[in-house]
Every structure is written in C-alpha cells, then in structure tokens.
N, CA and C of each residue as an Amber inpcrd file, in Angstrom:
protein
   549
  29.3160000   5.9550000 -59.9240000  30.9940000   6.0790000 -59.7190000
  31.2800000   4.7470000 -60.8970000  32.6230000   4.7840000 -60.6590000
  32.8420000   3.5720000 -61.5600000  33.3620000   2.2540000 -60.7610000
  32.5770000   1.5290000 -61.4720000  32.7310000   0.3090000 -60.9120000
  32.8100000  -1.1750000 -61.9840000  33.7630000  -2.3820000 -61.5370000
  33.4950000  -3.8320000 -62.3890000  32.7940000  -4.7160000 -61.5550000
  31.9610000  -5.2580000 -62.2220000  31.1820000  -6.1120000 -62.2530000
  31.6820000  -7.3580000 -62.0410000  31.6760000  -8.1180000 -60.6440000
  32.3760000  -9.3590000 -60.5590000  31.2660000 -10.4260000 -60.9130000
  30.2160000 -10.3120000 -60.3410000  28.6240000 -11.6550000 -60.7260000
  27.7300000 -10.2990000 -60.4490000  26.6770000 -10.9850000 -60.4050000
  25.2070000 -10.1500000 -60.1350000  25.4010000  -9.6090000 -58.9370000
  25.5820000 -10.2730000 -57.6850000  25.6900000  -9.3450000 -56.6780000
  26.8230000  -8.5010000 -56.0200000  28.1890000  -8.5650000 -56.7890000
  29.0570000  -8.3590000 -56.5650000  29.9260000  -7.2240000 -57.7200000
  30.4470000  -6.1300000 -57.1730000  30.9770000  -5.5630000 -57.4660000
  32.4400000  -4.4050000 -57.1580000  33.3630000  -4.6660000 -58.1250000
  35.0050000  -4.1000000 -57.2350000  34.8470000  -2.5760000 -57.7440000
  34.8650000  -1.7020000 -56.8420000  34.9100000  -0.0990000 -57.1930000
  36.4180000   0.5290000 -56.2420000  36.7950000   1.3170000 -56.5390000
  37.1920000   2.2610000 -55.9270000  37.4130000   2.6280000 -54.3700000
  38.1870000   2.6060000 -53.6270000  38.0710000   2.9850000 -52.2790000
  38.9180000   3.8340000 -52.2520000  37.8550000   5.3280000 -52.0040000
  38.4530000   6.1940000 -51.6060000  37.9760000   7.2290000 -50.0870000
  38.9590000   8.3820000 -50.1540000  38.8920000   8.9450000 -49.0140000
  37.0360000   9.2280000 -48.2880000  36.5080000   9.3660000 -49.3290000
  34.9070000   9.4710000 -48.8490000  34.7240000   8.6090000 -48.2620000
  35.0960000   7.0990000 -48.3510000  34.4150000   6.0460000 -47.9830000
  35.1490000   5.9970000 -46.6750000  35.8060000   6.6820000 -45.7550000
  35.9630000   6.3790000 -44.6980000  35.2670000   6.1890000 -43.6280000
  34.0630000   6.2330000 -43.4000000  33.3140000   5.9030000 -42.5880000
  32.3250000   4.2770000 -42.9420000  32.2860000   3.8840000 -43.6790000
  32.6020000   2.5000000 -44.5530000  33.1280000   1.6470000 -44.2960000
  34.6980000   2.7080000 -44.5990000  35.7090000   1.4090000 -44.9050000
  35.4600000   1.1650000 -43.0150000  35.2730000   2.1570000 -42.1670000
  35.9230000   2.2280000 -40.4650000  34.9570000   1.2620000 -40.3640000
  33.4600000   0.8770000 -40.6330000  32.4740000   0.0250000 -40.5900000
  32.8140000  -1.5690000 -40.7910000  33.2490000  -1.6150000 -42.0790000
  34.2000000  -2.9780000 -42.6300000  34.9480000  -3.6730000 -41.6960000
  36.1400000  -2.0200000 -40.9230000  37.2620000  -2.9200000 -40.3900000
  36.8230000  -3.4900000 -38.8630000  35.7400000  -2.7120000 -38.4020000
  34.9490000  -3.3440000 -37.5240000  34.4010000  -4.8830000 -37.4050000
  34.0560000  -5.3330000 -38.4780000  33.8330000  -6.5170000 -38.9430000
  35.0290000  -7.5800000 -39.3030000  35.8100000  -6.8000000 -39.4960000
  37.0590000  -7.9260000 -40.3250000  38.1040000  -7.9330000 -39.4480000
  38.3420000  -6.4440000 -38.8340000  39.8210000  -6.8350000 -37.9160000
  40.5530000  -8.0140000 -37.5750000  39.7580000  -8.3310000 -36.8050000
  40.4410000  -9.1180000 -35.7790000  41.0560000 -10.6080000 -37.0380000
  39.4570000 -10.4690000 -37.6560000  39.9040000 -11.5650000 -38.8550000
  41.1030000 -11.2820000 -39.8950000  41.6160000 -10.1040000 -40.1350000
  41.9260000 -10.1280000 -41.1400000  43.6570000  -9.6830000 -40.2070000
  43.8430000  -9.2110000 -38.9290000  45.0280000  -8.9820000 -38.7690000
  46.0010000  -9.7850000 -38.5650000  46.2380000 -10.7790000 -38.9560000
  46.8520000 -11.6100000 -38.2520000  48.0870000 -11.7390000 -39.8030000
  47.2600000 -11.1500000 -41.2670000  47.4690000 -11.8870000 -42.3530000
  47.9200000 -10.6310000 -43.1380000  47.7020000  -9.2390000 -42.7050000
  47.7850000  -8.1190000 -43.4180000  49.1660000  -7.2050000 -42.5110000
  49.2700000  -6.0350000 -43.5420000  50.2160000  -4.9180000 -42.9090000
  49.8060000  -4.9010000 -41.6240000  50.3900000  -4.4390000 -40.4630000
  49.4900000  -3.8100000 -39.2800000  49.7720000  -2.1320000 -39.6360000
  49.8730000  -1.8690000 -40.3120000  49.3970000  -0.2580000 -40.5920000
  48.3290000  -0.2140000 -41.1860000  47.3550000  -1.3660000 -41.8510000
  46.7050000  -1.2370000 -42.8720000  45.2930000  -1.7040000 -42.1230000
  45.6190000  -1.8560000 -40.7350000  44.2020000  -2.4700000 -39.9010000
  44.0710000  -1.1830000 -39.3620000  42.9750000  -0.5170000 -39.4030000
  42.7340000   0.7400000 -38.7660000  41.3170000   0.2730000 -37.5220000
  41.5640000   1.7530000 -36.9080000  40.4130000   1.1240000 -35.2270000
  39.5700000   2.2000000 -35.1350000  39.4060000   2.9620000 -36.1630000
  38.7420000   4.1330000 -36.1040000  38.2690000   5.1550000 -37.2980000
  37.6780000   5.9960000 -37.6250000  36.7070000   6.4110000 -38.8900000
  38.3130000   7.3260000 -39.6190000  38.6640000   7.9380000 -38.1620000
  40.0420000   8.8320000 -38.6250000  41.1310000   8.0280000 -39.4800000
  41.5260000   6.5410000 -38.3290000  42.5430000   5.7730000 -38.9900000
  41.9090000   5.4300000 -40.3920000  41.3000000   5.1020000 -40.7480000
  40.2040000   4.8530000 -42.1480000  40.5740000   5.8250000 -43.0500000
  40.5130000   7.1990000 -42.5200000  40.5430000   8.0740000 -43.4510000
  42.5670000   8.5510000 -43.9490000  43.1550000   8.0250000 -43.2500000
  44.2600000   7.8500000 -42.7130000  45.0140000   7.4480000 -44.0550000
  43.7900000   5.5730000 -43.9650000  44.9690000   5.0760000 -44.8470000
  44.0480000   5.0330000 -46.4540000  42.9150000   5.2590000 -46.2020000
  42.6270000   5.6710000 -47.5950000  43.2750000   6.9470000 -48.1830000
  43.7090000   7.9670000 -47.6630000  44.4240000   9.3150000 -47.8490000
  45.5960000   8.4790000 -48.5110000  46.2360000   7.7700000 -47.7210000
  47.3450000   7.3120000 -48.2500000  47.4830000   6.9520000 -49.5610000
  46.9240000   5.6660000 -49.8130000  46.5980000   4.7450000 -50.8630000
  46.3600000   6.1540000 -52.2350000  45.2880000   6.8900000 -51.8350000
  44.5970000   7.9070000 -53.1670000  46.7320000   8.3900000 -53.9440000
  46.9330000   9.1620000 -52.0700000  48.3440000   9.6480000 -52.5950000
  49.1500000   9.0850000 -53.9030000  49.3390000   8.1220000 -53.0620000
  50.3290000   6.4550000 -54.1750000  49.8620000   6.7700000 -55.5450000
  48.1160000   6.2470000 -55.1290000  47.6320000   6.2660000 -56.7360000
  47.8660000   7.4740000 -57.6280000  47.9180000   8.5840000 -56.9980000
  48.0120000   9.9530000 -57.7920000  49.8240000  10.1150000 -58.0920000
  50.5200000   9.8090000 -57.8950000  51.7810000   8.9770000 -57.9720000
  52.2630000   7.9070000 -58.8540000  50.7260000   7.5160000 -59.2930000
  51.2230000   5.8560000 -60.3070000  51.7550000   4.9400000 -59.4650000
  51.5010000   4.7290000 -58.5250000  51.6000000   3.7520000 -57.0680000
  50.6990000   3.0490000 -57.0230000  50.9510000   2.4320000 -56.0470000
  49.8280000   1.9350000 -54.9900000  48.4780000   2.1560000 -55.5380000
  47.4850000   1.4150000 -55.1960000  46.5240000   1.2880000 -55.5580000
  45.4180000   0.8750000 -54.6640000  44.2890000   1.0400000 -54.1640000
  43.1610000   0.2730000 -53.1660000  42.2460000  -0.0300000 -53.8650000
  41.0880000  -1.1770000 -54.0340000  39.7500000  -0.9770000 -54.8300000
  38.7740000  -1.7580000 -53.4710000  37.9670000  -1.6890000 -53.3090000
  36.5980000  -1.8870000 -52.4720000  36.4030000  -3.2330000 -53.2760000
  35.6980000  -4.6600000 -52.5980000  34.7560000  -5.2660000 -53.2080000
  33.3010000  -5.3660000 -52.2940000  32.3440000  -5.0210000 -52.5380000
  30.7520000  -4.9610000 -52.3510000  30.3380000  -5.8810000 -53.0600000
  29.4170000  -6.5560000 -51.5010000  28.5530000  -7.7050000 -51.5750000
  27.2050000  -7.3280000 -51.1500000  26.3710000  -7.5020000 -52.2120000
  25.0210000  -7.2130000 -51.6870000  24.3860000  -5.4330000 -51.4930000
  26.0600000  -5.2510000 -51.8680000  26.1330000  -3.5470000 -50.9490000
  27.0820000  -3.0680000 -50.1220000  26.9620000  -3.9290000 -49.5790000
  27.9800000  -3.9500000 -48.6450000  29.4270000  -3.9030000 -48.4380000
  30.3370000  -3.3590000 -48.1780000  32.1230000  -3.7760000 -48.2330000
  32.2140000  -4.3100000 -47.9190000  32.8720000  -5.5900000 -48.1950000
  32.8200000  -6.7460000 -47.9330000  34.5110000  -6.9030000 -47.5480000
  35.1290000  -6.4410000 -48.3070000  36.8770000  -6.9250000 -48.4390000
  37.4100000  -6.1810000 -49.3610000  38.4400000  -6.4810000 -50.2260000
  39.3100000  -5.5990000 -51.1750000  40.4010000  -5.9260000 -51.8410000
  40.8800000  -5.7670000 -52.8450000  42.2560000  -6.0450000 -53.2270000
  43.0690000  -4.6320000 -53.4220000  44.0290000  -4.5240000 -54.2130000
  44.8430000  -3.6830000 -54.4010000  46.4130000  -3.7710000 -54.4520000
  46.9990000  -2.8610000 -55.2860000  48.4800000  -3.0840000 -55.5260000
  49.1120000  -2.6970000 -54.6640000  49.4310000  -3.8160000 -53.8210000
  50.7020000  -3.0500000 -52.5740000  51.6520000  -2.3090000 -53.2910000
  52.0100000  -2.4780000 -54.4160000  53.2400000  -2.1900000 -54.8250000
  52.7850000  -1.5390000 -56.6490000  53.2510000  -0.7090000 -57.0470000
  53.2090000  -0.7610000 -58.5220000  54.3490000   0.2710000 -59.1360000
  55.0320000  -0.2140000 -60.4800000  56.0290000   0.6090000 -60.7420000
  55.8860000   0.1520000 -62.2480000  55.4020000   0.9370000 -63.1120000
  55.5940000   0.7570000 -64.5610000  57.0860000   0.6890000 -64.3680000
  57.7500000   1.6880000 -64.1150000  59.3930000   1.9600000 -64.4920000
  59.8720000   0.6130000 -64.6670000  59.6540000  -0.4090000 -63.6230000
  60.1430000  -1.7350000 -63.3610000  59.5130000  -2.9310000 -63.5840000
  58.3140000  -2.4270000 -64.2860000  57.4400000  -3.6460000 -65.2580000
  56.5650000  -4.3980000 -63.7850000  56.7760000  -3.9930000 -62.7600000
  56.4010000  -5.1170000 -61.5450000  55.1490000  -4.2640000 -60.8210000
  54.3610000  -5.3070000 -60.1250000  53.0350000  -5.3690000 -58.5860000
  53.8740000  -5.8530000 -58.0020000  52.9260000  -5.5140000 -56.9920000
  52.3540000  -6.6580000 -55.9240000  51.1160000  -6.6190000 -55.8520000
  50.3260000  -7.5770000 -56.0610000  48.6210000  -7.9220000 -55.3190000
  48.5530000  -8.0170000 -54.0810000  47.6650000  -7.6480000 -53.2830000
  47.1030000  -8.5740000 -51.9650000  45.2340000  -8.3500000 -51.4550000
  45.3100000  -8.5180000 -51.1920000  43.6260000  -8.2040000 -50.7580000
  43.3760000  -8.5230000 -49.1090000  42.2850000  -8.6600000 -48.8830000
  41.2150000  -8.8800000 -47.5710000  40.4600000  -9.1700000 -47.4640000
  39.6300000  -9.9180000 -46.5780000  37.9620000 -10.0160000 -46.9120000
  37.2410000 -10.3620000 -45.0950000  36.3850000 -10.1990000 -45.1100000
  35.5700000 -10.2850000 -43.7880000  35.2530000 -11.5750000 -44.1330000
  35.0970000 -12.2990000 -42.4370000  34.1650000 -13.6470000 -42.7990000
  33.1320000 -14.1240000 -43.5680000  32.1950000 -12.8670000 -43.5240000
  30.7230000 -13.2780000 -44.2730000  30.7940000 -13.6520000 -45.4570000
  32.1830000 -12.8470000 -46.0600000  32.3160000 -12.9230000 -47.7430000
  33.0760000 -14.0550000 -48.2730000  33.9400000 -14.9190000 -47.4840000
  34.6760000 -15.6920000 -47.7190000  34.1430000 -17.1430000 -48.3960000
  34.8640000 -17.8970000 -49.6090000  34.3690000 -18.6270000 -50.2550000
  33.7620000 -18.4060000 -51.3450000  33.3490000 -17.1690000 -51.8330000
  32.4550000 -16.7600000 -52.8490000  33.1930000 -16.7990000 -53.9780000
  34.1250000 -16.7710000 -53.8800000  35.1830000 -16.1710000 -55.2550000
  35.4450000 -15.0000000 -55.7680000  35.1690000 -13.9100000 -54.6670000
  35.5000000 -12.8460000 -55.1160000  36.6080000 -11.9620000 -54.9660000
  37.6270000 -12.6990000 -53.7930000  38.9630000 -12.3190000 -53.7740000
  39.3160000 -12.6950000 -55.6990000  39.2080000 -14.0050000 -55.7460000
  39.6390000 -14.3430000 -57.4680000  39.5280000 -13.3340000 -58.3150000
  38.3670000 -13.3040000 -58.7380000  37.7770000 -12.6340000 -59.5090000
  38.3230000 -11.0140000 -59.2120000  38.7250000 -10.6230000 -58.6790000
  39.0770000  -9.3360000 -58.5180000  40.0150000  -9.5410000 -58.5690000
  41.3420000 -10.1570000 -58.1220000  43.1370000 -10.4480000 -58.7750000
  42.4340000 -10.0840000 -59.6030000  42.0400000 -10.9470000 -60.1050000
  41.8290000 -11.1070000 -61.7830000  42.0530000 -10.2670000 -63.1260000
  40.9190000  -8.7810000 -62.3120000  40.6600000  -7.5690000 -62.8950000
  41.6940000  -7.3570000 -62.5160000  42.8660000  -7.4150000 -61.5280000
  43.7170000  -6.3840000 -61.1040000  45.1550000  -7.0640000 -62.1210000
  45.4690000  -8.1520000 -62.5020000  46.4140000  -8.4410000 -63.2110000
  46.3460000  -8.2730000 -64.2210000  44.6280000  -8.2270000 -65.1030000
  44.3460000  -8.1350000 -66.0350000  44.6510000  -6.9910000 -66.9740000
  44.0840000  -5.8230000 -66.0780000  44.9890000  -4.5750000 -66.3860000
  46.3720000  -4.5520000 -66.2430000  46.9660000  -5.1770000 -65.3350000
  48.6960000  -4.7050000 -65.1310000  49.0260000  -5.3960000 -66.6630000
  48.8950000  -6.1320000 -67.1600000  49.7020000  -6.5690000 -67.4930000
  49.1260000  -6.3380000 -69.3880000  47.8160000  -6.1960000 -69.0660000
  47.1430000  -5.7710000 -70.4250000  47.4610000  -4.5630000 -70.8150000
  46.5750000  -3.5740000 -69.1270000  46.4050000  -2.3090000 -70.2560000
  48.0790000  -1.5920000 -69.8550000  48.6110000  -2.0570000 -69.1430000
  49.8260000  -0.9480000 -68.4740000  51.0060000  -1.5700000 -68.9200000
  51.0100000  -3.0060000 -69.3210000  52.3920000  -3.5430000 -69.6890000
  52.7780000  -4.2330000 -68.9900000  52.8490000  -4.4430000 -67.6990000
  53.7840000  -4.6790000 -66.9310000  54.1530000  -6.1760000 -67.1410000
  55.3560000  -6.0840000 -66.7140000  55.7230000  -7.6310000 -66.8800000
  55.9490000  -8.8680000 -65.6980000  55.6540000  -8.3820000 -64.5960000
  55.5400000  -9.6470000 -63.6730000  54.8680000  -9.0420000 -62.6420000
  54.0200000  -9.1760000 -61.3050000  53.4180000  -9.5810000 -60.3260000
  53.3680000 -10.5250000 -59.3010000  53.5390000  -9.7330000 -58.5820000
  54.0260000 -10.8740000 -56.8900000  52.5330000 -10.8760000 -56.3590000
  52.9630000 -12.1380000 -55.3310000  51.4740000 -12.1110000 -53.9770000
  52.3280000 -12.5920000 -53.1140000  52.5520000 -12.2290000 -52.0650000
  53.0470000 -12.3590000 -50.5440000  52.1550000 -12.4500000 -49.7420000
  52.3420000 -13.5440000 -48.9080000  51.7050000 -14.5350000 -47.8420000
  52.5830000 -14.8090000 -46.8330000  51.7620000 -14.8880000 -45.5630000
  52.2510000 -16.1100000 -44.6960000  52.1420000 -17.1720000 -44.7660000
  53.5030000 -18.1750000 -44.5970000  53.1240000 -18.8420000 -45.3760000
  52.4490000 -20.5050000 -44.7370000  52.0690000 -19.8900000 -43.1750000
  50.7070000 -20.8170000 -42.9830000  49.3910000 -19.8510000 -43.3750000
  49.3930000 -18.8230000 -44.3220000  47.9490000 -18.2690000 -44.7970000
  47.5050000 -19.6300000 -46.1480000  47.0980000 -20.6840000 -45.3370000
  46.5650000 -21.5980000 -47.0230000  45.7920000 -20.6400000 -47.6150000
  44.2520000 -20.0850000 -47.6900000  43.9970000 -19.2820000 -48.0850000
  44.5940000 -18.5720000 -49.2390000  45.4590000 -17.4620000 -48.6630000
  45.9500000 -16.8760000 -49.0860000  46.5970000 -17.3100000 -50.5090000
  47.5000000 -18.7250000 -49.9370000  48.4930000 -19.5080000 -51.2300000
  47.0270000 -19.9690000 -51.8630000  46.4970000 -20.3610000 -51.6670000
  44.9460000 -21.1130000 -52.5830000  44.6690000 -19.9300000 -53.5960000
  44.8160000 -18.6720000 -53.4540000  44.2180000 -17.5750000 -54.1030000
  45.3430000 -17.5100000 -55.3080000  46.6780000 -17.7190000 -54.8730000
  47.8720000 -17.1840000 -55.6830000  47.5610000 -18.3900000 -56.6760000
  47.5540000 -19.8830000 -56.5700000  47.3720000 -21.2450000 -57.3680000
  46.4080000 -20.9320000 -58.1670000  45.4070000 -20.1640000 -57.9630000
  44.3600000 -20.1670000 -58.5620000  44.4350000 -19.2580000 -59.7800000
  45.2710000 -18.1690000 -59.3170000  45.8150000 -17.1450000 -60.5110000
  46.9690000 -17.6990000 -61.0570000  47.4170000 -19.1280000 -60.9000000
  48.2890000 -19.3850000 -62.4010000  50.0220000 -19.0390000 -61.6770000
  49.8660000 -18.3890000 -60.5470000  51.0490000 -17.9200000 -59.8090000
  52.2630000 -19.4480000 -59.6050000  53.5760000 -18.8710000 -59.6760000
  54.2050000 -20.0780000 -58.9870000  54.8040000 -19.7830000 -57.9520000
  55.1790000 -20.6450000 -56.5710000  55.7420000 -20.3960000 -55.5700000
  57.1820000 -20.0930000 -56.1580000  57.8400000 -18.3690000 -55.7060000
  59.0110000 -18.9270000 -56.1540000  60.4060000 -18.8200000 -54.7890000
  59.8270000 -18.8350000 -53.5070000  60.3550000 -19.1330000 -52.4250000
  59.8160000 -18.5970000 -51.1500000  60.7060000 -19.4130000 -50.1450000
  59.9110000 -18.8050000 -49.2340000  61.5030000 -17.5540000 -48.3700000
  60.8410000 -16.8080000 -47.5780000  61.5090000 -15.7770000 -47.0260000
  61.3640000 -15.9940000 -45.7400000  62.2160000 -16.5600000 -44.7960000
  62.2990000 -17.2220000 -43.5350000  62.1220000 -15.7580000 -42.2880000
  61.0670000 -16.2690000 -41.7870000  60.8880000 -15.3860000 -40.4630000
  60.9860000 -13.5170000 -40.5870000  60.6660000 -13.0810000 -42.2050000
  60.1400000 -11.9000000 -42.5510000  59.0010000 -11.4460000 -42.2360000
  57.8070000 -12.2360000 -41.8960000  56.6640000 -11.3820000 -41.4140000
  56.6820000 -11.7100000 -39.7240000  56.9140000 -10.3620000 -38.7190000
  56.9010000 -10.2110000 -37.8640000  55.0120000  -9.9470000 -37.1600000
  54.6620000 -10.9800000 -36.1360000  53.6480000 -10.2940000 -35.8620000
  53.3680000 -10.9590000 -34.1350000  52.4130000 -10.2360000 -33.5330000
  52.4780000  -9.7110000 -32.0100000  53.7920000 -10.8750000 -30.8600000
  55.1740000 -10.3830000 -31.7280000  56.3820000 -10.6510000 -31.1290000
  57.0910000 -11.8810000 -31.6400000  56.4520000 -13.0080000 -32.7450000
  56.8320000 -13.9960000 -33.2170000  57.3110000 -13.4840000 -34.5050000
  57.8490000 -14.2790000 -35.2340000  58.4850000 -13.8520000 -36.8060000
  57.9880000 -15.4460000 -37.3860000  57.2130000 -15.2520000 -38.8080000
  56.5100000 -16.1480000 -39.6020000  57.8220000 -15.8960000 -40.7930000
  57.6720000 -16.7150000 -41.7320000  58.2480000 -17.2790000 -42.8270000
  56.9380000 -17.1820000 -44.1440000  57.8290000 -15.9420000 -45.2370000
  56.5340000 -15.3630000 -45.9040000  56.8240000 -15.9580000 -47.0050000
  55.4210000 -16.2400000 -47.8580000  55.8800000 -17.0960000 -49.0050000
  55.9120000 -15.7580000 -50.4540000  56.6500000 -16.1120000 -51.4950000
  56.5210000 -15.1710000 -52.6810000  56.0860000 -15.9010000 -53.7120000
  54.8810000 -15.4540000 -54.1930000  54.4650000 -15.9550000 -55.5380000
  54.7220000 -15.0220000 -56.8340000  54.8090000 -15.5630000 -57.6480000
  54.8020000 -14.3680000 -58.4720000  54.0320000 -15.2480000 -60.2140000
  53.6240000 -13.7370000 -61.1020000  53.1160000 -14.8330000 -62.4520000
  53.8220000 -13.7150000 -63.3020000  54.5870000 -13.8800000 -64.3950000
  54.8640000 -12.7970000 -65.9290000  53.9670000 -12.8220000 -66.8550000
  54.0050000 -11.6580000 -67.1720000  52.5750000 -11.1490000 -68.3680000
  52.5470000 -12.3890000 -69.4280000  54.1120000 -13.0200000 -69.9590000
  53.3940000 -14.0600000 -70.7030000  52.9110000 -15.2880000 -70.4910000
  53.0380000 -15.3630000 -68.8740000  52.5550000 -16.3710000 -68.3320000
  50.7440000 -16.4460000 -68.1760000  50.5340000 -15.2120000 -67.6720000
  49.0620000 -14.4220000 -67.7080000  48.4430000 -14.6300000 -68.9520000
  49.1570000 -14.1350000 -69.8420000  48.4390000 -13.8480000 -71.5340000
  47.9090000 -15.3210000 -71.9600000  49.0720000 -16.4140000 -71.5180000
  49.0450000 -18.0210000 -71.9500000  47.7050000 -18.4900000 -70.9220000
  47.8410000 -18.5550000 -69.9250000  47.1650000 -19.0750000 -69.5000000
  45.1550000 -18.4230000 -69.4480000  45.0720000 -17.5100000 -69.8660000
  43.7650000 -16.4250000 -70.1050000  44.0990000 -16.6700000 -71.5090000
  44.0210000 -17.0060000 -72.7620000  43.8730000 -17.1850000 -74.1330000
  42.9300000 -17.7910000 -74.4650000
C-alpha cells in the first residue's frame, strides 16, 4: 500500500473500499464525536454504510474529483482527511478532516492537511484551497489558521444540524500564499 509517513507512529494513506470493516469500526469510536461537525452523509452506522461511503469517494476520485485518505496512528485508523471537492478545471478544492477523540492534539490532522495542500498546489497546480467549518468549531478553525488560511467570510445559518441552523465559516489559502509560507 502506498502511504506517506506523518511521523514515526503515524501515516497517511488512501482509504479504499477494502477498508470498509476498519472504517466502520473507526466510525463506531468516532461517530458521536464527529457527527456535529461533518456532513451527515459521511457519518455511517454499519459496514454497508462504510462501504457505500468509501465507494462513493472511489468513484469521485476516478473522475478526478473528491478523494479520501485515512490517518493511521500506531497501526489503527483514527481519522482522515479529504478533498471534499476537487476541480482541476476550476483550479480549486475544499479540504476537510475528522478525527476520533483518542488522536486529538497530536498534530496529525495538520500534518495530513499540509500534504493535501502541497499536492494540490505543487503537483496539480491548483490556485485555491478552501476549508469550511461551523463557526463554533474552534478546533477546526485552529487547523485552518495553522495551515495559513484566511477567514474570508461567514455564511449565516448555512449548516443544519439536529433541527438548528449554524453559521459556517469559509477559510481559504491561495497557491502563491502557500508557496510563500512554505518556502
């Protein structure tokens, strides 16, 4: 399997349909923790749902669109990062992440997102990368800041969750900013 070391005890790798059982077990550990912060269609409840989610991303990746990557810490799937959207034609993407509680605070998401941004800008030549999060998700906004992103605005009441609507922040970094910041 192809993977990218994030540090000695962690790696980033493709999350594919054959990982369905592992992904479902991970979702059992992460589900209630991530449910308020990620798209509702992403949170699965069983192996069939996990397989369907992974298959959906495999189809999108085959069409040069969205992609999904897992983060393994000490050999266990603990979260991941994704291109929520990816358009070479438009020169832009949106990245996102999720993590189970046991892996928070280790810098894994920031390292993994750096790899996604570097590939998008350096290898694929994209011009812009976005990060969307609920306005009350301080941990997510902190990752966007660590990645050198700028808060561009707030979409009011754009995030529905459990019968309430929440504000959604839009963060972004441009290719030239990324190159300058990472020179």
